[in-house]
Amino acid sequence: MTRSPGLMVPLLGLSLGLALSLSEAVAADCGSLGRVEHLAFAPVPRTRELAPLVRASGPLNSLYGTVRRFLSVVQLNPFPAELIKTLLNDPSSVKTDEVVRYEAGYVVCAVIAGLYLLLVPITGLCFCCCRCRQRCGGRVKTEHKAMACERGTLMTFLLLTTLVLLIGMVCAFATNQHTHNQMGPSVKAVPETLLSLRGLVSDVPEELQAIAEQFSVPQKQVSKELDGVGENLGNIIHNQLKSTVYPVLASVHSLGQALQVSIDHLRALNTTSVELQEAQRHLEPPVQAHRERLLALLQDSWCHEENCKRVLSQASALQLGADFSQTPPVDDVLHRLKDVPETNFSSMVQEERATFNNLPLLVQVQAVSVVKDVKKALAEQPERLRMLAQAFPGSEAASRWSQALEGLEQCSRPYLQEVQQYETYRWILGCVLCSAILLVVICNLMGLSLGIWGLFAREDPSHSETKGEAGARLLMAGVAFSFLFAVPLILLVFATFLVGGNVQTLVCRSWESGELYEFADTPGNLPPSMNLSYLLGLKKNISVVQAYQQCKAGAVLWKVLQLNDSYDLDKHLDIKQYTHKIQQDLQSFQVDLKELDLLRPTARQDLEALQRSGLEKIHYRGFLVQIQKPVVNTDMWQLAQELEGLAQAQNDSLLRQQLQEEARELRSLYQEKVVPQESLVTKLNFSVKTLESLAPSLQVNISDFLDSVVRLKGELPVQINHILRNATECFLTREMGYFSQYVTWVKAEVTQRIATCQPFSTALDNGHVILCDMMADPWNAFWFCLGWCAFFLIPSIIFAVKTSKYFRPIRKRLSSASSEETQLFHIPRVTSLKL
């Protein structure tokens, strides 16, 4: 079966590009091995691990800032270095007047609290006596025109004061609960911080040993990847060569198709030509006989009309047109291609493609012995790494530090428990007082609501004065609660203010500014028992400020304790000799790809036979000359129709019968002989044109392709070894990267965590966060909000007393003319109002 020449791809450019594509398959792309995995080393358990505490931002931050600004106004004096020095070294010599001068702001606040504590209860007692005598807090006796304005003003101020109390109460509730919630974690964080500092250097040798044991992590990862190294290398070779091999196999397949198409069309051309010659030998006698009969019949005397003469002219031309015996012979070309093709190109290409696609598996099988040797070398551990912890020097200063911190941690626990207990009492008292303020707020709001309702109800003739009276009573109840809880409220405010304010101004403010560190750095300020340089094991000529700054910057403990000269870390982490053996074993690996044959000998013989066949030398124009001629010069079908028409016009029945008989025979001859030959001519034309267009380029492409394949087979082993070498280097770089990760991790652990004093600075920072941010800030915000409520109780009392008068029934109302007109027929109702 013949095939279209469109199946053949343009092979010239492809053949010329094979060498270029092969030359581009050079260094293996290391990215094809995939991303280097980040090794997850197990964290070394350490007691000193100390996470820095960070003050969490929240809605109360603005309140904290306000309290700090208020305290900065209360305490304007700088840090009392001399006073603290005297207190630490000789407490008995501290002078009271110096303390009072420093605490002047707090003394003023104490005076204000004392006045509040004295005046508010006295005022409340007087007001109670006055109420018992019905001298104050009564009702408006006479209604007047300005009463509505006065009443509205008083209600407005009372409402605003109540809202301020409500806001202060909510803030007091929130800060009271927040202080209580923060106290537990803060107290718990103190011994945890001390415990973490104890393990700063005490567990360093054990931690170093645990780090050395983590060498198994890169070992396991490399061993895991060695299991698939053969397949990975095969994939790299496959990916690098597929841009060359696949086009070559496609070219082989296309050439095989072109070969088959050429032979099919050549055989079809020869067969069709022979069939046409045989058919012409059988067609020529009947055509000649019909011509002679028609000429004899139409040249008679009756044929003198125009139609008859036209039929006569067509009959005269009734003879064969093309002569296919004149076509060029193709026997020699067919003889040269007698046994071609011997190879099934499609099957061969599929087998070679499968062989090439199985390249990763082939390389994996060949790499088994090499992988075994590499794993044997990998299982060993470097000798110096095993000795990592044994040579680490001890530190007498670290031992003293650990003992001091242990004693401090043990002593702090009872005090911290007492702090928690007193905090619970404070929280309960705070909740009670906040609830009292809430009770005052509720009384004020309900009193205002009922009073206003009662005012609107007065316009109704049938109204009752009970609503207004109830509102006034609620307001007076709020006044009573205010006087009742004012004393414990101001006492709690001043007590918490005195403690929290001094913590903020004396400790936190100087801690933030660094004055505490400067005080500790100044010789003579601290007693010998509190010598921080001795406790921390620091050099004598290094100040606390410098040590803190060094630790804050991440300075290693060796630098502070001078351990860097007695322990060589890089010496114990040198694993070059260990990795060199692994590199040697992998670099000796070679790949044998003899099974990959891009073009088999039989296929090459088929292509060379087509190349030598002379297919392009066939004179195709000789075929086309005969093809362009008709099989018969006259259109026999049309001639038969003309004869039918001429027969119908004749009167002579015998003549008419003869003409009709000739027409039928012409149609029969046309259907049986001419139509099949025309089909053969069409087939012959297709084969000739296909071969004419295919043959010239096919010879050139075959020649170029065979040359390229020969060159490719010679260069392919070299390129495979080059790709394998580069891929092996990439794999080694990747695997050595895992050991580099380990070395980097070890250095980071030793120099930034195990052998660093950063926890010291972190502990100090955490202490500031615990004391100032977690404890002092909410503590101070609590007394600030509670004091806010305490002082706003005074205007609340005043406005509540004044406003309650207007909610009670009025003894004598002022009636307007309009009201008289609208109430002409109103019958006054009897009330039980007591004047």
JSON list of N, CA, C and O in Angstrom, two decimals, residues 537-555:
[
{"chain": "A", "resi": 537, "resn": "GLY", "atom": "N", "xyz": [32.41, 35.11, 86.95]},
{"chain": "A", "resi": 537, "resn": "GLY", "atom": "CA", "xyz": [33.68, 34.61, 86.44]},
{"chain": "A", "resi": 537, "resn": "GLY", "atom": "C", "xyz": [34.28, 35.48, 85.37]},
{"chain": "A", "resi": 537, "resn": "GLY", "atom": "O", "xyz": [35.02, 34.99, 84.52]},
{"chain": "A", "resi": 538, "resn": "LEU", "atom": "N", "xyz": [33.96, 36.79, 85.39]},
{"chain": "A", "resi": 538, "resn": "LEU", "atom": "CA", "xyz": [34.48, 37.69, 84.36]},
{"chain": "A", "resi": 538, "resn": "LEU", "atom": "C", "xyz": [35.89, 38.14, 84.71]},
{"chain": "A", "resi": 538, "resn": "LEU", "atom": "O", "xyz": [36.34, 38.05, 85.86]},
{"chain": "A", "resi": 539, "resn": "LYS", "atom": "N", "xyz": [36.59, 38.63, 83.69]},
{"chain": "A", "resi": 539, "resn": "LYS", "atom": "CA", "xyz": [37.91, 39.20, 83.93]},
{"chain": "A", "resi": 539, "resn": "LYS", "atom": "C", "xyz": [37.75, 40.46, 84.80]},
{"chain": "A", "resi": 539, "resn": "LYS", "atom": "O", "xyz": [36.79, 41.18, 84.69]},
{"chain": "A", "resi": 540, "resn": "LYS", "atom": "N", "xyz": [38.74, 40.72, 85.61]},
{"chain": "A", "resi": 540, "resn": "LYS", "atom": "CA", "xyz": [38.63, 41.84, 86.54]},
{"chain": "A", "resi": 540, "resn": "LYS", "atom": "C", "xyz": [38.57, 43.19, 85.83]},
{"chain": "A", "resi": 540, "resn": "LYS", "atom": "O", "xyz": [37.96, 44.12, 86.32]},
{"chain": "A", "resi": 541, "resn": "ASN", "atom": "N", "xyz": [39.22, 43.27, 84.69]},
{"chain": "A", "resi": 541, "resn": "ASN", "atom": "CA", "xyz": [39.26, 44.56, 83.99]},
{"chain": "A", "resi": 541, "resn": "ASN", "atom": "C", "xyz": [38.08, 44.74, 83.04]},
{"chain": "A", "resi": 541, "resn": "ASN", "atom": "O", "xyz": [38.07, 45.68, 82.24]},
{"chain": "A", "resi": 542, "resn": "ILE", "atom": "N", "xyz": [37.09, 43.85, 83.08]},
{"chain": "A", "resi": 542, "resn": "ILE", "atom": "CA", "xyz": [35.90, 43.96, 82.23]},
{"chain": "A", "resi": 542, "resn": "ILE", "atom": "C", "xyz": [34.73, 44.39, 83.10]},
{"chain": "A", "resi": 542, "resn": "ILE", "atom": "O", "xyz": [34.42, 43.74, 84.10]},
{"chain": "A", "resi": 543, "resn": "SER", "atom": "N", "xyz": [34.09, 45.46, 82.73]},
{"chain": "A", "resi": 543, "resn": "SER", "atom": "CA", "xyz": [32.97, 45.96, 83.51]},
{"chain": "A", "resi": 543, "resn": "SER", "atom": "C", "xyz": [31.71, 45.17, 83.20]},
{"chain": "A", "resi": 543, "resn": "SER", "atom": "O", "xyz": [31.62, 44.44, 82.22]},
{"chain": "A", "resi": 544, "resn": "VAL", "atom": "N", "xyz": [30.73, 45.38, 84.07]},
{"chain": "A", "resi": 544, "resn": "VAL", "atom": "CA", "xyz": [29.45, 44.70, 83.88]},
{"chain": "A", "resi": 544, "resn": "VAL", "atom": "C", "xyz": [28.77, 45.20, 82.61]},
{"chain": "A", "resi": 544, "resn": "VAL", "atom": "O", "xyz": [28.15, 44.43, 81.86]},
{"chain": "A", "resi": 545, "resn": "VAL", "atom": "N", "xyz": [28.89, 46.49, 82.35]},
{"chain": "A", "resi": 545, "resn": "VAL", "atom": "CA", "xyz": [28.28, 47.07, 81.14]},
{"chain": "A", "resi": 545, "resn": "VAL", "atom": "C", "xyz": [28.90, 46.45, 79.90]},
{"chain": "A", "resi": 545, "resn": "VAL", "atom": "O", "xyz": [28.20, 46.04, 78.96]},
{"chain": "A", "resi": 546, "resn": "GLN", "atom": "N", "xyz": [30.23, 46.33, 79.89]},
{"chain": "A", "resi": 546, "resn": "GLN", "atom": "CA", "xyz": [30.91, 45.74, 78.74]},
{"chain": "A", "resi": 546, "resn": "GLN", "atom": "C", "xyz": [30.55, 44.26, 78.59]},
{"chain": "A", "resi": 546, "resn": "GLN", "atom": "O", "xyz": [30.32, 43.78, 77.48]},
{"chain": "A", "resi": 547, "resn": "ALA", "atom": "N", "xyz": [30.48, 43.56, 79.71]},
{"chain": "A", "resi": 547, "resn": "ALA", "atom": "CA", "xyz": [30.13, 42.14, 79.64]},
{"chain": "A", "resi": 547, "resn": "ALA", "atom": "C", "xyz": [28.70, 41.97, 79.14]},
{"chain": "A", "resi": 547, "resn": "ALA", "atom": "O", "xyz": [28.42, 41.08, 78.32]},
{"chain": "A", "resi": 548, "resn": "TYR", "atom": "N", "xyz": [27.83, 42.83, 79.61]},
{"chain": "A", "resi": 548, "resn": "TYR", "atom": "CA", "xyz": [26.44, 42.74, 79.15]},
{"chain": "A", "resi": 548, "resn": "TYR", "atom": "C", "xyz": [26.34, 43.04, 77.66]},
{"chain": "A", "resi": 548, "resn": "TYR", "atom": "O", "xyz": [25.63, 42.33, 76.93]},
{"chain": "A", "resi": 549, "resn": "GLN", "atom": "N", "xyz": [27.06, 44.06, 77.22]},
{"chain": "A", "resi": 549, "resn": "GLN", "atom": "CA", "xyz": [27.03, 44.39, 75.80]},
{"chain": "A", "resi": 549, "resn": "GLN", "atom": "C", "xyz": [27.63, 43.28, 74.94]},
{"chain": "A", "resi": 549, "resn": "GLN", "atom": "O", "xyz": [27.13, 42.97, 73.86]},
{"chain": "A", "resi": 550, "resn": "GLN", "atom": "N", "xyz": [28.72, 42.68, 75.41]},
{"chain": "A", "resi": 550, "resn": "GLN", "atom": "CA", "xyz": [29.32, 41.56, 74.67]},
{"chain": "A", "resi": 550, "resn": "GLN", "atom": "C", "xyz": [28.37, 40.38, 74.59]},
{"chain": "A", "resi": 550, "resn": "GLN", "atom": "O", "xyz": [28.21, 39.76, 73.53]},
{"chain": "A", "resi": 551, "resn": "CYS", "atom": "N", "xyz": [27.75, 40.05, 75.69]},
{"chain": "A", "resi": 551, "resn": "CYS", "atom": "CA", "xyz": [26.80, 38.93, 75.69]},
{"chain": "A", "resi": 551, "resn": "CYS", "atom": "C", "xyz": [25.57, 39.25, 74.86]},
{"chain": "A", "resi": 551, "resn": "CYS", "atom": "O", "xyz": [25.03, 38.38, 74.18]},
{"chain": "A", "resi": 552, "resn": "LYS", "atom": "N", "xyz": [25.15, 40.49, 74.90]},
{"chain": "A", "resi": 552, "resn": "LYS", "atom": "CA", "xyz": [24.02, 40.92, 74.09]},
{"chain": "A", "resi": 552, "resn": "LYS", "atom": "C", "xyz": [24.31, 40.76, 72.61]},
{"chain": "A", "resi": 552, "resn": "LYS", "atom": "O", "xyz": [23.45, 40.37, 71.80]},
{"chain": "A", "resi": 553, "resn": "ALA", "atom": "N", "xyz": [25.57, 41.02, 72.22]},
{"chain": "A", "resi": 553, "resn": "ALA", "atom": "CA", "xyz": [25.98, 40.88, 70.83]},
{"chain": "A", "resi": 553, "resn": "ALA", "atom": "C", "xyz": [26.28, 39.45, 70.44]},
{"chain": "A", "resi": 553, "resn": "ALA", "atom": "O", "xyz": [26.61, 39.18, 69.29]},
{"chain": "A", "resi": 554, "resn": "GLY", "atom": "N", "xyz": [26.19, 38.50, 71.41]},
{"chain": "A", "resi": 554, "resn": "GLY", "atom": "CA", "xyz": [26.41, 37.10, 71.09]},
{"chain": "A", "resi": 554, "resn": "GLY", "atom": "C", "xyz": [27.83, 36.65, 71.31]},
{"chain": "A", "resi": 554, "resn": "GLY", "atom": "O", "xyz": [28.29, 35.67, 70.71]},
{"chain": "A", "resi": 555, "resn": "ALA", "atom": "N", "xyz": [28.57, 37.35, 72.15]},
{"chain": "A", "resi": 555, "resn": "ALA", "atom": "CA", "xyz": [29.96, 36.96, 72.41]},
{"chain": "A", "resi": 555, "resn": "ALA", "atom": "C", "xyz": [30.00, 35.58, 73.05]},
{"chain": "A", "resi": 555, "resn": "ALA", "atom": "O", "xyz": [29.18, 35.25, 73.91]}
]
